[in-house]
GROMACS .gro file of C-alpha atoms in nm:
model
  158
    1UNK     CA    1  -0.278   0.744  -4.564
    2UNK     CA    2  -0.220   0.437  -4.347
    3UNK     CA    3   0.134   0.559  -4.276
    4UNK     CA    4   0.004   0.897  -4.158
    5UNK     CA    5  -0.245   0.726  -3.923
    6UNK     CA    6   0.030   0.500  -3.795
    7UNK     CA    7   0.261   0.797  -3.732
    8UNK     CA    8  -0.019   0.989  -3.561
    9UNK     CA    9  -0.094   0.689  -3.339
   10UNK     CA   10   0.274   0.652  -3.256
   11UNK     CA   11   0.301   1.021  -3.169
   12UNK     CA   12  -0.006   0.997  -2.948
   13UNK     CA   13   0.132   0.688  -2.775
   14UNK     CA   14   0.464   0.862  -2.717
   15UNK     CA   15   0.291   1.163  -2.568
   16UNK     CA   16   0.082   0.942  -2.342
   17UNK     CA   17   0.349   0.691  -2.242
   18UNK     CA   18   0.674   0.879  -2.298
   19UNK     CA   19   0.927   0.974  -2.033
   20UNK     CA   20   0.714   1.259  -1.904
   21UNK     CA   21   0.395   1.055  -1.865
   22UNK     CA   22   0.354   0.872  -1.537
   23UNK     CA   23   0.067   0.764  -1.320
   24UNK     CA   24   0.226   0.573  -1.037
   25UNK     CA   25   0.348   0.675  -0.695
   26UNK     CA   26   0.697   0.605  -0.559
   27UNK     CA   27   0.603   0.257  -0.432
   28UNK     CA   28   0.422   0.148  -0.749
   29UNK     CA   29   0.706   0.282  -0.964
   30UNK     CA   30   0.962   0.087  -0.761
   31UNK     CA   31   0.748  -0.228  -0.770
   32UNK     CA   32   0.702  -0.215  -1.147
   33UNK     CA   33   1.075  -0.166  -1.209
   34UNK     CA   34   1.178  -0.514  -1.098
   35UNK     CA   35   1.514  -0.404  -0.953
   36UNK     CA   36   1.379  -0.302  -0.612
   37UNK     CA   37   1.222  -0.620  -0.470
   38UNK     CA   38   1.430  -0.597  -0.150
   39UNK     CA   39   1.359  -0.227  -0.109
   40UNK     CA   40   0.986  -0.282  -0.154
   41UNK     CA   41   0.992  -0.571   0.099
   42UNK     CA   42   1.178  -0.346   0.343
   43UNK     CA   43   0.932  -0.057   0.291
   44UNK     CA   44   0.645  -0.298   0.363
   45UNK     CA   45   0.817  -0.443   0.673
   46UNK     CA   46   0.884  -0.090   0.801
   47UNK     CA   47   0.522   0.016   0.754
   48UNK     CA   48   0.619   0.297   0.516
   49UNK     CA   49   0.405   0.201   0.216
   50UNK     CA   50   0.121   0.444   0.290
   51UNK     CA   51   0.368   0.725   0.361
   52UNK     CA   52   0.548   0.677   0.028
   53UNK     CA   53   0.213   0.651  -0.151
   54UNK     CA   54   0.118   0.988   0.002
   55UNK     CA   55   0.109   1.325  -0.168
   56UNK     CA   56   0.479   1.400  -0.120
   57UNK     CA   57   0.663   1.508  -0.310
   58UNK     CA   58   0.952   1.280  -0.216
   59UNK     CA   59   1.299   1.224  -0.352
   60UNK     CA   60   1.407   0.866  -0.292
   61UNK     CA   61   1.762   0.741  -0.332
   62UNK     CA   62   1.667   0.381  -0.409
   63UNK     CA   63   1.921   0.101  -0.363
   64UNK     CA   64   1.889  -0.186  -0.610
   65UNK     CA   65   1.851  -0.549  -0.510
   66UNK     CA   66   2.224  -0.586  -0.585
   67UNK     CA   67   2.302  -0.304  -0.340
   68UNK     CA   68   2.113  -0.486  -0.064
   69UNK     CA   69   2.281  -0.815  -0.160
   70UNK     CA   70   2.622  -0.648  -0.109
   71UNK     CA   71   2.548  -0.595   0.261
   72UNK     CA   72   2.707  -0.845   0.501
   73UNK     CA   73   2.536  -1.185   0.496
   74UNK     CA   74   2.219  -1.194   0.706
   75UNK     CA   75   2.187  -0.815   0.736
   76UNK     CA   76   1.871  -0.782   0.528
   77UNK     CA   77   1.701  -1.082   0.691
   78UNK     CA   78   1.788  -0.940   1.033
   79UNK     CA   79   1.653  -0.594   0.946
   80UNK     CA   80   1.325  -0.741   0.819
   81UNK     CA   81   1.249  -0.898   1.159
   82UNK     CA   82   0.968  -0.723   1.349
   83UNK     CA   83   1.193  -0.654   1.648
   84UNK     CA   84   1.424  -0.447   1.421
   85UNK     CA   85   1.151  -0.232   1.267
   86UNK     CA   86   1.279   0.092   1.426
   87UNK     CA   87   1.630   0.041   1.282
   88UNK     CA   88   1.482  -0.046   0.941
   89UNK     CA   89   1.268   0.270   0.946
   90UNK     CA   90   1.577   0.474   1.036
   91UNK     CA   91   1.777   0.329   0.745
   92UNK     CA   92   1.496   0.364   0.491
   93UNK     CA   93   1.404   0.721   0.588
   94UNK     CA   94   1.772   0.811   0.547
   95UNK     CA   95   1.714   0.740   0.175
   96UNK     CA   96   1.428   0.994   0.149
   97UNK     CA   97   1.440   1.372   0.110
   98UNK     CA   98   1.125   1.582   0.134
   99UNK     CA   99   1.051   1.757  -0.195
  100UNK     CA  100   1.122   1.668  -0.555
  101UNK     CA  101   1.493   1.710  -0.629
  102UNK     CA  102   1.580   1.637  -0.992
  103UNK     CA  103   1.938   1.569  -1.099
  104UNK     CA  104   1.958   1.915  -1.257
  105UNK     CA  105   1.893   2.066  -0.913
  106UNK     CA  106   2.200   1.902  -0.758
  107UNK     CA  107   2.510   2.105  -0.680
  108UNK     CA  108   2.852   1.965  -0.594
  109UNK     CA  109   2.902   1.955  -0.219
  110UNK     CA  110   2.539   2.030  -0.136
  111UNK     CA  111   2.384   1.869   0.168
  112UNK     CA  112   2.027   1.751   0.183
  113UNK     CA  113   1.834   1.679   0.502
  114UNK     CA  114   1.674   1.337   0.496
  115UNK     CA  115   1.342   1.240   0.650
  116UNK     CA  116   1.547   1.043   0.908
  117UNK     CA  117   1.700   1.374   1.022
  118UNK     CA  118   2.065   1.342   0.917
  119UNK     CA  119   2.205   1.487   0.595
  120UNK     CA  120   2.339   1.324   0.282
  121UNK     CA  121   2.614   1.489   0.080
  122UNK     CA  122   2.610   1.521  -0.298
  123UNK     CA  123   2.938   1.486  -0.488
  124UNK     CA  124   2.941   1.557  -0.861
  125UNK     CA  125   3.317   1.535  -0.925
  126UNK     CA  126   3.310   1.183  -1.076
  127UNK     CA  127   2.947   1.139  -1.168
  128UNK     CA  128   2.665   1.193  -0.923
  129UNK     CA  129   2.724   1.042  -0.581
  130UNK     CA  130   2.511   1.046  -0.266
  131UNK     CA  131   2.754   0.995   0.021
  132UNK     CA  132   2.950   0.693  -0.111
  133UNK     CA  133   2.674   0.558  -0.337
  134UNK     CA  134   2.684   0.615  -0.711
  135UNK     CA  135   2.366   0.734  -0.882
  136UNK     CA  136   2.326   0.478  -1.161
  137UNK     CA  137   1.995   0.611  -1.295
  138UNK     CA  138   1.861   0.957  -1.218
  139UNK     CA  139   1.521   1.119  -1.248
  140UNK     CA  140   1.283   0.821  -1.252
  141UNK     CA  141   0.959   1.016  -1.232
  142UNK     CA  142   0.663   0.920  -1.016
  143UNK     CA  143   0.345   1.113  -0.959
  144UNK     CA  144   0.450   1.202  -0.603
  145UNK     CA  145   0.821   1.259  -0.654
  146UNK     CA  146   1.132   1.117  -0.810
  147UNK     CA  147   1.357   0.815  -0.766
  148UNK     CA  148   1.734   0.821  -0.815
  149UNK     CA  149   1.869   0.465  -0.836
  150UNK     CA  150   2.186   0.408  -0.631
  151UNK     CA  151   2.434   0.121  -0.611
  152UNK     CA  152   2.474   0.106  -0.231
  153UNK     CA  153   2.255   0.109   0.076
  154UNK     CA  154   2.306   0.434   0.266
  155UNK     CA  155   2.361   0.401   0.639
  156UNK     CA  156   2.269   0.690   0.866
  157UNK     CA  157   2.547   0.825   1.087
  158UNK     CA  158   2.563   0.660   1.425
   0.00000   0.00000   0.00000
């Protein structure tokens, strides 16, 4: 009898906390992950927290801390300065697509308009790529969209 109760409790926990259960927006999901400290700091510096906590839905191609660390020395510190807020907003919004686009919705060669205004290109020939960034983890669900973790910071076309 105890085993049945334990299994029932485990099943209930899985249904409440499994991969399909979520109760955090894009920002909270990124903050709780632990791999997006630089991204979260950038979103705060750019004044985009409230936007990304909004109803959405949003698809965010989220660079990891390692992706930001791979930028030339001083780049992140420079972008976080108040006088560079417009450039930071431009870069960050280039990582966001309006709507919820799951990995199963992606097609090889498709283009997606970003919130910044330019498009990103999806390449599925050698694993999922967004421009030249590899998708290392797809479909991280949030209550107002989805995060796809990428290994590079995307730069909008100049």
